[in-house]
PDB file of C-alpha atoms and ligand atoms in Angstrom:
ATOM      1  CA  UNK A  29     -74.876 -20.212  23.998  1.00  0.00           C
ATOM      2  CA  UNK A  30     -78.472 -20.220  23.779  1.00  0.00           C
ATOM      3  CA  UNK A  31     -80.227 -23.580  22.976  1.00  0.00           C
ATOM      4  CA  UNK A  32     -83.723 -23.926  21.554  1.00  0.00           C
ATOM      5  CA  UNK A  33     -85.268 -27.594  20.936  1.00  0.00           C
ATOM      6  CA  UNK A  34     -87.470 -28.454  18.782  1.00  0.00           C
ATOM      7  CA  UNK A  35     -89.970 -31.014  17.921  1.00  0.00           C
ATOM      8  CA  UNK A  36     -89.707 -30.998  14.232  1.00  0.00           C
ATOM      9  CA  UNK A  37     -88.116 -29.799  10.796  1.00  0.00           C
ATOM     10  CA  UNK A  38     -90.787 -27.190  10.708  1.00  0.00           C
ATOM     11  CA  UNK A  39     -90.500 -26.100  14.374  1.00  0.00           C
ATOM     12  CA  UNK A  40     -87.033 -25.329  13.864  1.00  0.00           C
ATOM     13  CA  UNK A  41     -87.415 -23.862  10.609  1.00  0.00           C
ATOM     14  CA  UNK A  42     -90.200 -21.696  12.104  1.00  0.00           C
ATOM     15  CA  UNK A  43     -87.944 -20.834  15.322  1.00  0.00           C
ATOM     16  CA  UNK A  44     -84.809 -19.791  12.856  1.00  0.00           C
ATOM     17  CA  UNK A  45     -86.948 -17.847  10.435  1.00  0.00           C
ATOM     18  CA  UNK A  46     -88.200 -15.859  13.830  1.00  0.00           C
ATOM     19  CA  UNK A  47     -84.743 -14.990  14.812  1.00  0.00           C
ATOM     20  CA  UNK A  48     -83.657 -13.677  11.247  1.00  0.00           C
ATOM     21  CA  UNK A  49     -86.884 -11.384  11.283  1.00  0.00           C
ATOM     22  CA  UNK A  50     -86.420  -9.915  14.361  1.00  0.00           C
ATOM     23  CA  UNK A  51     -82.654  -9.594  13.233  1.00  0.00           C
ATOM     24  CA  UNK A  52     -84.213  -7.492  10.291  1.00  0.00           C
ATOM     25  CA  UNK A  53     -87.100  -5.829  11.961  1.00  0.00           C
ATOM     26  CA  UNK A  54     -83.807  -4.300  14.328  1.00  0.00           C
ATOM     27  CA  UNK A  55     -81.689  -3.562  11.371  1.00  0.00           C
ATOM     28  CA  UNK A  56     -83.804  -3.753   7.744  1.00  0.00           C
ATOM     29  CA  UNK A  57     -80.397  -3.293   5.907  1.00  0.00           C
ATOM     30  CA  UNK A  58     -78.626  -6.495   8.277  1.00  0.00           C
ATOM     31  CA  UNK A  59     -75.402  -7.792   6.404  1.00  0.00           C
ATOM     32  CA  UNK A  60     -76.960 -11.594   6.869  1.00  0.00           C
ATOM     33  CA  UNK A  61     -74.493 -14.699   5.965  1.00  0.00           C
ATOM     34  CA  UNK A  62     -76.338 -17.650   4.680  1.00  0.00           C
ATOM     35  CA  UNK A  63     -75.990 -21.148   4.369  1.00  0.00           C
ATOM     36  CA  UNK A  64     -76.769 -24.034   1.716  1.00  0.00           C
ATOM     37  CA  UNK A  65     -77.288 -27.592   3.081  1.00  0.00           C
ATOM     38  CA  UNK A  66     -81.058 -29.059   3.991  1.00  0.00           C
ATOM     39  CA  UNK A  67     -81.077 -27.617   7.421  1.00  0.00           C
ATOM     40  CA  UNK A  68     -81.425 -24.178   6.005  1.00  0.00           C
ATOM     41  CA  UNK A  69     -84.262 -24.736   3.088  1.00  0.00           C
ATOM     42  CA  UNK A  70     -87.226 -24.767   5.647  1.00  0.00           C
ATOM     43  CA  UNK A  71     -85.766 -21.390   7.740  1.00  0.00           C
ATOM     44  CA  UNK A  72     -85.861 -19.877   3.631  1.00  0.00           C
ATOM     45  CA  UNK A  73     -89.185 -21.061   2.968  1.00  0.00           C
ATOM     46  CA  UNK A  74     -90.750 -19.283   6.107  1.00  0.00           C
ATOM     47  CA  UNK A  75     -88.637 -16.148   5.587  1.00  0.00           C
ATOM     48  CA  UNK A  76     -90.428 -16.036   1.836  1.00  0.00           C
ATOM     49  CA  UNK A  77     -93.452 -16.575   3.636  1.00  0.00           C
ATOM     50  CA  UNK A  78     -93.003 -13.527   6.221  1.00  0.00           C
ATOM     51  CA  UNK A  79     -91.895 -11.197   3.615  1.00  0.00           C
ATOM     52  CA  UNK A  80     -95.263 -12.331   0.833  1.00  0.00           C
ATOM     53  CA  UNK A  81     -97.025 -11.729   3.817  1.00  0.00           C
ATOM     54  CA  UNK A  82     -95.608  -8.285   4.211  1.00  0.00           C
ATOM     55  CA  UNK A  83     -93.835  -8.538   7.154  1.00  0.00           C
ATOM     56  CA  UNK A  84     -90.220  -8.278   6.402  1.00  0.00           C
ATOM     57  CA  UNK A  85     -88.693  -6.758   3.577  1.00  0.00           C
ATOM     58  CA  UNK A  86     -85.309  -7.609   1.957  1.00  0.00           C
ATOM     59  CA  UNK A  87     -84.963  -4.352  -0.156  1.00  0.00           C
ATOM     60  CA  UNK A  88     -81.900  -3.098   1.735  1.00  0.00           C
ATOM     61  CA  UNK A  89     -80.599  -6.467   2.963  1.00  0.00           C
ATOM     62  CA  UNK A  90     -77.098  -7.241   1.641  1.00  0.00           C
ATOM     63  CA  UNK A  91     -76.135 -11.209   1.870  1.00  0.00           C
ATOM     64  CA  UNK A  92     -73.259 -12.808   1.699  1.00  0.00           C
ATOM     65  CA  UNK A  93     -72.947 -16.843   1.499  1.00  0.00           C
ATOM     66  CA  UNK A  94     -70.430 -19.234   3.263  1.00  0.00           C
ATOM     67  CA  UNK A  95     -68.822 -21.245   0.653  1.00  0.00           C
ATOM     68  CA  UNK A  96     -68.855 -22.660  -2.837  1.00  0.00           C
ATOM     69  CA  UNK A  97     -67.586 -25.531  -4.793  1.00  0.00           C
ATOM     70  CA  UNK A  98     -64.935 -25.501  -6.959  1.00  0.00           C
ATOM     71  CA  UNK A  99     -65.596 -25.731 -10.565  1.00  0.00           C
ATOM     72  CA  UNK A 100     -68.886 -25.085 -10.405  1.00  0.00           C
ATOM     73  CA  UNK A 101     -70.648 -22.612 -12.899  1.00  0.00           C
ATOM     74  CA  UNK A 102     -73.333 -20.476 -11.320  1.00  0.00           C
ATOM     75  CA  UNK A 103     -75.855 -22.302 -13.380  1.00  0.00           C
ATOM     76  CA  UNK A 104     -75.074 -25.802 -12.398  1.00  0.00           C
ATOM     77  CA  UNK A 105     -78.066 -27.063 -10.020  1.00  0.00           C
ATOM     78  CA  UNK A 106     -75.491 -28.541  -7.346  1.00  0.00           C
ATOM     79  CA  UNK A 107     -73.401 -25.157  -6.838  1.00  0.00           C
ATOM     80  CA  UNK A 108     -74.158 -22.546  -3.964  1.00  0.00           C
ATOM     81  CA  UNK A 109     -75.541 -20.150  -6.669  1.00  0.00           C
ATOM     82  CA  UNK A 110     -78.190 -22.291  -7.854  1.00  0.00           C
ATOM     83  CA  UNK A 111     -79.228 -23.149  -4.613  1.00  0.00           C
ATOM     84  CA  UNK A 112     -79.566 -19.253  -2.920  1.00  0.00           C
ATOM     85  CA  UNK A 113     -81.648 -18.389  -6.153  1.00  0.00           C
ATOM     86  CA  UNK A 114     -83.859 -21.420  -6.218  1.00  0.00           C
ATOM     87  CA  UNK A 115     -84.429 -21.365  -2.433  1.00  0.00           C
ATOM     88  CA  UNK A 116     -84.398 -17.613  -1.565  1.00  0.00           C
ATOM     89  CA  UNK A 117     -83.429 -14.781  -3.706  1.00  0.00           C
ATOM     90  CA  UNK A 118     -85.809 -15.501  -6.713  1.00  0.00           C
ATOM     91  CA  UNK A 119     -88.342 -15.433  -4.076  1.00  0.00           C
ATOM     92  CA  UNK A 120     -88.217 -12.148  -2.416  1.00  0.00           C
ATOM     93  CA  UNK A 121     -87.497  -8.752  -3.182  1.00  0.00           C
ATOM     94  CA  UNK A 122     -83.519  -8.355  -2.795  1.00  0.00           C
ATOM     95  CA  UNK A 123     -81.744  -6.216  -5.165  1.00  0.00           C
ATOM     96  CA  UNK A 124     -79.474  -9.090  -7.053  1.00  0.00           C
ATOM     97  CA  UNK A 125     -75.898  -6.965  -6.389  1.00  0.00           C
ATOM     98  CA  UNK A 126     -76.628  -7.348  -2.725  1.00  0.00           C
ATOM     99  CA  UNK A 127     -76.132 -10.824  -2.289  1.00  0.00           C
ATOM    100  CA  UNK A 128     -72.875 -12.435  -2.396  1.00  0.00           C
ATOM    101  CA  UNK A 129     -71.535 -16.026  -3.543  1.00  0.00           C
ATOM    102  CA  UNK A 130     -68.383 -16.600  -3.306  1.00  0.00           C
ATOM    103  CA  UNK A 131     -66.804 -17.595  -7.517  1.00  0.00           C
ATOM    104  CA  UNK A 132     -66.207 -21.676  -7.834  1.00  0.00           C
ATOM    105  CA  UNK A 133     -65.296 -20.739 -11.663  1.00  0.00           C
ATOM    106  CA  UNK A 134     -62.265 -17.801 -10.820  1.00  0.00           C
ATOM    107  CA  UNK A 135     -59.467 -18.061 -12.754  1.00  0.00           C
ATOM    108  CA  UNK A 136     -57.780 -17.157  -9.467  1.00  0.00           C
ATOM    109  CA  UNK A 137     -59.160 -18.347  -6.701  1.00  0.00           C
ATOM    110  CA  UNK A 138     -56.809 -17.419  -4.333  1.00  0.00           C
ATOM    111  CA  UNK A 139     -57.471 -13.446  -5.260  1.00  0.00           C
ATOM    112  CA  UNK A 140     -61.062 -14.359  -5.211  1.00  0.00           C
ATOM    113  CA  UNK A 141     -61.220 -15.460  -1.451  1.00  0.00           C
ATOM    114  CA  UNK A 142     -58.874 -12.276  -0.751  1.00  0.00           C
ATOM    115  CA  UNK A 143     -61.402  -9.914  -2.097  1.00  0.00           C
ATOM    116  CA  UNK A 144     -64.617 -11.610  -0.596  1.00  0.00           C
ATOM    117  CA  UNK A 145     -63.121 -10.966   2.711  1.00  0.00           C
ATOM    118  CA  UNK A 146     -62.258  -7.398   1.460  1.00  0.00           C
ATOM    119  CA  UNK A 147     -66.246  -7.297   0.362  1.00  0.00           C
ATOM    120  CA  UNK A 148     -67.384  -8.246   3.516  1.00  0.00           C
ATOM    121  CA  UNK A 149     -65.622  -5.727   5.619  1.00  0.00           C
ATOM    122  CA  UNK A 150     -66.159  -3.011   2.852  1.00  0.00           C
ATOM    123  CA  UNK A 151     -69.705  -3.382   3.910  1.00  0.00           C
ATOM    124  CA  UNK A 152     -69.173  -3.515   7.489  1.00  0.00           C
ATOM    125  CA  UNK A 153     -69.620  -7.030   8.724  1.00  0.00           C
ATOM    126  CA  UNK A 154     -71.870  -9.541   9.355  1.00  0.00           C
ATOM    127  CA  UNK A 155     -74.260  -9.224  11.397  1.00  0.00           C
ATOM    128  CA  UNK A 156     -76.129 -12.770  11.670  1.00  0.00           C
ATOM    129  CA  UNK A 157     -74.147 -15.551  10.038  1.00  0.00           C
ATOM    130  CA  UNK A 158     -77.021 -18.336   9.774  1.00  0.00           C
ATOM    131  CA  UNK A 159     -74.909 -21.873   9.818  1.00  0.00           C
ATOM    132  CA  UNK A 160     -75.443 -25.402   9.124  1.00  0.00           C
ATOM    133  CA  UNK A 161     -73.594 -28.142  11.063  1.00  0.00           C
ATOM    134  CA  UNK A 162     -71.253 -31.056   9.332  1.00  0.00           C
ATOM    135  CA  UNK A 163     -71.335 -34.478  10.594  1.00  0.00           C
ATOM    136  CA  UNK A 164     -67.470 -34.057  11.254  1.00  0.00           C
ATOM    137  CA  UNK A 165     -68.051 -31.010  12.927  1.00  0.00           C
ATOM    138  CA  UNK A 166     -67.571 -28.671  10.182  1.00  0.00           C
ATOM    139  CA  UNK A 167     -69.170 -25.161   9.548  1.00  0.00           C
ATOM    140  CA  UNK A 168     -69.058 -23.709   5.882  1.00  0.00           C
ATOM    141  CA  UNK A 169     -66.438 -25.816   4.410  1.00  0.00           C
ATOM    142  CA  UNK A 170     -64.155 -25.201   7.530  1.00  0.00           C
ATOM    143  CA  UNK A 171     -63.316 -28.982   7.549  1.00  0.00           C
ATOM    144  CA  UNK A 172     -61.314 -30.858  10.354  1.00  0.00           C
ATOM    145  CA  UNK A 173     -57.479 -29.817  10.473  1.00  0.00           C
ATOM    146  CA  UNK A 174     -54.637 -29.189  12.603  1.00  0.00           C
ATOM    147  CA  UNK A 175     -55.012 -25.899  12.359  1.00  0.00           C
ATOM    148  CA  UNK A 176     -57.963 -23.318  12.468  1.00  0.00           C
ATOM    149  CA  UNK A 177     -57.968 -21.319   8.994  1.00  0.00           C
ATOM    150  CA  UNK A 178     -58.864 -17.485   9.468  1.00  0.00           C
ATOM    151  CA  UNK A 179     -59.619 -16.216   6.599  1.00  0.00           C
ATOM    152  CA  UNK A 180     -61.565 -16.948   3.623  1.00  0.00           C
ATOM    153  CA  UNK A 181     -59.817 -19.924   1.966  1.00  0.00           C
ATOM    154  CA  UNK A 182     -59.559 -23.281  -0.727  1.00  0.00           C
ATOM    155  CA  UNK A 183     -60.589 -25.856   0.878  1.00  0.00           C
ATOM    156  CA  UNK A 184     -59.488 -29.510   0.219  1.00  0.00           C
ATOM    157  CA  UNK A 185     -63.293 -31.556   1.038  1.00  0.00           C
ATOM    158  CA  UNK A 186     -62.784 -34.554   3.342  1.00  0.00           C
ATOM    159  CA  UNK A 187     -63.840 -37.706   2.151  1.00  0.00           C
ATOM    160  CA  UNK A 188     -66.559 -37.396   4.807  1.00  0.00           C
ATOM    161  CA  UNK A 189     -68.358 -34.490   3.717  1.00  0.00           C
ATOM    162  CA  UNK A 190     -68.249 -35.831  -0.382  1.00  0.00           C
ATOM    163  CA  UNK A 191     -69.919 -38.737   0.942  1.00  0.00           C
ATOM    164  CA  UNK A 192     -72.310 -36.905   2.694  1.00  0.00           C
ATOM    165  CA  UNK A 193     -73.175 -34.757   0.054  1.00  0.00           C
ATOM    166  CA  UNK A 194     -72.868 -37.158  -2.407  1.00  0.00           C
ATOM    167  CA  UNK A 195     -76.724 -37.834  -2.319  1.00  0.00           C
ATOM    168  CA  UNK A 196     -77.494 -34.237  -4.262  1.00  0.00           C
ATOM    169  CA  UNK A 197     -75.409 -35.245  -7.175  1.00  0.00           C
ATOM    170  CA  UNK A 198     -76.015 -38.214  -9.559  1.00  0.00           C
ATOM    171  CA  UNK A 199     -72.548 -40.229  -8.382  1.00  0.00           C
ATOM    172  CA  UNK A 200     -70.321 -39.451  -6.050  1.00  0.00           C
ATOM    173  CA  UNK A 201     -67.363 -39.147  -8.854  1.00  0.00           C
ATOM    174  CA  UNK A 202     -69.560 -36.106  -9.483  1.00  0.00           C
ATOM    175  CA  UNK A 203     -68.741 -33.985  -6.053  1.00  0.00           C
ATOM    176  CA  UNK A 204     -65.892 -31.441  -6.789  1.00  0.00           C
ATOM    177  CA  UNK A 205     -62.825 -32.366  -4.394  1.00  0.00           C
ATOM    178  CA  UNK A 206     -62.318 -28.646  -3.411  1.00  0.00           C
ATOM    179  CA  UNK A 207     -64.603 -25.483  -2.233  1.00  0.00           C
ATOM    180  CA  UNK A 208     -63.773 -22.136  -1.216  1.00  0.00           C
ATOM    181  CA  UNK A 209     -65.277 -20.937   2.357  1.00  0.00           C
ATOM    182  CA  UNK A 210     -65.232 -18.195   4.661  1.00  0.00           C
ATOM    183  CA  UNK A 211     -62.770 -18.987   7.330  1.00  0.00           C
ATOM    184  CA  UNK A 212     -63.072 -19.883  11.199  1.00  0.00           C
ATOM    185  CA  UNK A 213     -62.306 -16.068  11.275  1.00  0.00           C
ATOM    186  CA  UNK A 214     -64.720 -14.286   8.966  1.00  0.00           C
ATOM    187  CA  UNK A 215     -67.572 -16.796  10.700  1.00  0.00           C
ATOM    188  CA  UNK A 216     -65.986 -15.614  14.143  1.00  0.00           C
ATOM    189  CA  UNK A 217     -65.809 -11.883  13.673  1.00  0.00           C
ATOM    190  CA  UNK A 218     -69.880 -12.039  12.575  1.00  0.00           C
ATOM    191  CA  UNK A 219     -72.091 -10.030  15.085  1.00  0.00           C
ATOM    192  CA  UNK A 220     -74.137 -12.722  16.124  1.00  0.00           C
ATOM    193  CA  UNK A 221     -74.493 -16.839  14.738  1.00  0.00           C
ATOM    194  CA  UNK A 222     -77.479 -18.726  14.442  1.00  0.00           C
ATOM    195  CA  UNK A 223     -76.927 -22.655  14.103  1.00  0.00           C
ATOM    196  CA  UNK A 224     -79.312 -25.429  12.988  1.00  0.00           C
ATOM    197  CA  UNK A 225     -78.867 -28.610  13.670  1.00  0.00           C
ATOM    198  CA  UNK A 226     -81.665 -31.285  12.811  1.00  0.00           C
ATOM    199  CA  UNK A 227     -81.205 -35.152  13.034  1.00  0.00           C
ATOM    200  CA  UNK A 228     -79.211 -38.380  14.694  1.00  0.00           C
ATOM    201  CA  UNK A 229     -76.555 -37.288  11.982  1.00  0.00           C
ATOM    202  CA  UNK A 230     -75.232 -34.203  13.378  1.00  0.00           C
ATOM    203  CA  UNK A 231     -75.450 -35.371  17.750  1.00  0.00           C
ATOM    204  CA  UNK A 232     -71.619 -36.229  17.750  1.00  0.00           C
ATOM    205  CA  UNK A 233     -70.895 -33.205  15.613  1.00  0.00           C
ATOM    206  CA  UNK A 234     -73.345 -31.245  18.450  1.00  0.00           C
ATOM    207  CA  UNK A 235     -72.143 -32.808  21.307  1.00  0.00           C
ATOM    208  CA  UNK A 236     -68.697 -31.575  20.667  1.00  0.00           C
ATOM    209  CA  UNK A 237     -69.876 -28.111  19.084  1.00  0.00           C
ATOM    210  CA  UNK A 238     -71.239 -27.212  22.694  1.00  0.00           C
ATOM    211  CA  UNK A 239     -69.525 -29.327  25.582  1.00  0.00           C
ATOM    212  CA  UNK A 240     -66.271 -31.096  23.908  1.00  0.00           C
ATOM    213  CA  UNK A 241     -62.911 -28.730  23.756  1.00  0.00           C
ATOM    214  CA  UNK A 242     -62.144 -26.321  21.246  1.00  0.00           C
ATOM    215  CA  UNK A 243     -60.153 -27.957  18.867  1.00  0.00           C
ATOM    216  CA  UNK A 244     -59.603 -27.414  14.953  1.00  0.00           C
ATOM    217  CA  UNK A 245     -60.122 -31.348  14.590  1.00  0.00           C
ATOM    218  CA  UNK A 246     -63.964 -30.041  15.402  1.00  0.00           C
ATOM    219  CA  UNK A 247     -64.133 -26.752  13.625  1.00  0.00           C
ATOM    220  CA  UNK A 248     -67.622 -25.496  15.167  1.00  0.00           C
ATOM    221  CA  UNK A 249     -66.392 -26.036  18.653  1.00  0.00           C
ATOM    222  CA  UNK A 250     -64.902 -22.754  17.816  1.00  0.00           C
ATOM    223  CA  UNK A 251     -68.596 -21.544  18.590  1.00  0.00           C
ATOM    224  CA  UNK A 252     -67.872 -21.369  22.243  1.00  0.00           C
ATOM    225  CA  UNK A 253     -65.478 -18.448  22.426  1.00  0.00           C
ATOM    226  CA  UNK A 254     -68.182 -16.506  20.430  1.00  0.00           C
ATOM    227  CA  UNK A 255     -70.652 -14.303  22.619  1.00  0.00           C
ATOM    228  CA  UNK A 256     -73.594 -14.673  20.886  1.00  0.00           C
ATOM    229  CA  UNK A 257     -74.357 -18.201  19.281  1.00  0.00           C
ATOM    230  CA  UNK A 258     -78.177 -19.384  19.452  1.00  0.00           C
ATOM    231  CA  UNK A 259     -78.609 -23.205  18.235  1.00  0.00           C
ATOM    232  CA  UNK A 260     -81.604 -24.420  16.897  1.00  0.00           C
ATOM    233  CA  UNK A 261     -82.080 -28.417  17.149  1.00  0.00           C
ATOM    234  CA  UNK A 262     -84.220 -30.991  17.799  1.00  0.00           C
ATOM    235  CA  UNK A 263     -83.891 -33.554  20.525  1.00  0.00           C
ATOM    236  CA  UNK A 264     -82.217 -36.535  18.208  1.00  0.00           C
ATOM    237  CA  UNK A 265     -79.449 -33.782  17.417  1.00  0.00           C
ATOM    238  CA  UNK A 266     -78.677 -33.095  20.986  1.00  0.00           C
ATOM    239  CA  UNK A 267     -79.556 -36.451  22.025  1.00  0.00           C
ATOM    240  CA  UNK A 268     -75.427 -37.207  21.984  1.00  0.00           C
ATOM    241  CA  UNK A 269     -74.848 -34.475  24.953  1.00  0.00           C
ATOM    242  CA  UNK A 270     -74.520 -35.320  28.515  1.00  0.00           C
TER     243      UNK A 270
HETATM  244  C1  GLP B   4     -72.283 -28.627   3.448  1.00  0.00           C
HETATM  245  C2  GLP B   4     -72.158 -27.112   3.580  1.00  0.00           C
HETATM  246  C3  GLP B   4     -72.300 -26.668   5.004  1.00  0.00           C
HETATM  247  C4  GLP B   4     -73.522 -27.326   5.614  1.00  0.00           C
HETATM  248  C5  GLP B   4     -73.333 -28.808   5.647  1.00  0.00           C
HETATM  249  C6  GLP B   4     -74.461 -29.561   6.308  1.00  0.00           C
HETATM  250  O1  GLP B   4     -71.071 -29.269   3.627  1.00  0.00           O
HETATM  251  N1  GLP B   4     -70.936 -26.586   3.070  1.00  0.00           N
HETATM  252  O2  GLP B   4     -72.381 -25.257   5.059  1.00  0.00           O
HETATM  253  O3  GLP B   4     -73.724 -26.834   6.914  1.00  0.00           O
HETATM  254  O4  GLP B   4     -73.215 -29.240   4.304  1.00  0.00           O
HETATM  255  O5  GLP B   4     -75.480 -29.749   5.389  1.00  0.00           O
HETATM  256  P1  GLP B   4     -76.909 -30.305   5.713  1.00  0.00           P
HETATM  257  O6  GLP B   4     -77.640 -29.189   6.363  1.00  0.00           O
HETATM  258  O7  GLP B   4     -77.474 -30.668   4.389  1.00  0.00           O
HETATM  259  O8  GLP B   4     -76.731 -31.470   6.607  1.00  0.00           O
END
């Protein structure tokens, strides 16, 4: 694993958004998996500032996201739709059937997940899956189980992570109970991961991520068997490490 750590939001937003450009300067038609979440909206904001600046261009780019709620129409400002389109796609100059969020409104959502990961290999792979970090440890909506999950799957949200994300909706009666996510696997078999982590919140979550043992009760400690993971953090998110 390589660590970087940074002073601030912006520094790690800025350090992120350099990795994902040089990820598409290498390869201008990268398979890139995003992330929603805060961590994530600064690493967007300088990646729409590269490409008005006319240094990177998304015109071959083909995306495809980690998770989505559950019951969720694409138009509702909490899903994962909303949020790509109001934080990146609207913004740059990707071709709309390129990018990929998984359905939180299919009538089977069981078929749904099978065909995502069917989508994903049909266009050979990801090659930078961007992630966010839960407080319990989870990445997508890969929460804490007995068991890792391989493949893209329904999820059953934690009481943990609806409180956390309670603050984006108007009551926390309001945060679906379920999402769909890529699996431990689909995250796994990406090319390369790039991790943010900013704030006190997430140091347990980090601590384990990098040093504790790879256990599904701590989904991202997964990370470690990968071969190319780069974490981006500031010093209160590592501050729980020895
Ligand atoms: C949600 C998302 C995750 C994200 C996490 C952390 O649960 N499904 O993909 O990483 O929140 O979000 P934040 O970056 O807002 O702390």
């Amino acid at each position: 694993m390589k660590i970087y750590t940074e002073k601030t939001y912006e520094a790690i937003s800025s350090r992120a958004a350099s990795i994902l450009k040089a990820q598409l300067v290498l390869k201008t038609n990268s398979v890139l998996g995003l992330a929603t979440g805060t961590s994530p909206i600064g690493t967007y904001d300088k990646l729409v500032e590269d490409y008005r600046s006319g240094e990177i261009s998304f015109k071959d780019v083909r995306t495809v996201n980690l998770d989505e709620y559950v019951g969720l129409e694409d138009t509702d400002p909490n899903s994962y739709h909303y949020f790509m389109d109001a934080h990146l796609f609207s913004k740059i100059d990707i071709e709309k059937e390129n990018t990929h969020v998984l359905s939180g409104t299919a009538s089977d959502p069981e078929k749904e997940c099978r065909s995502y990961e069917r989508m994903i290999r049909s266009i050979g792979g990801i090659d930078m899956q961007l992630l966010g970090l839960g407080r319990n440890g989870h990445i997508g909506f890969n929460e804490p189980d007995e068991a890792f999950t391989v493949d893209t799957h329904i999820v059953d949200l934690t009481e943990n992570t609806i409180e956390a994300n309670a603050r984006l909706f108007n009551d926390i009666s309001e945060v679906p109970k379920q999402a769909l996510s890529m699996g431990i696997g689909t995250i796994m078999r990406a090319k390369r991961i790039l991790l943010i982590a900013y704030g006190e919140s997430k140091a347990d979550a980090l601590a384990k991520v990098i040093a504790g043992p790879v256990t599904p009760h701590v989904p991202g400690s997964i990370l470690q068997l990968h071969p190319d993971v780069t974490i981006v953090c500031d010093e209160a998110a590592l501050s729980k490490l020895k």
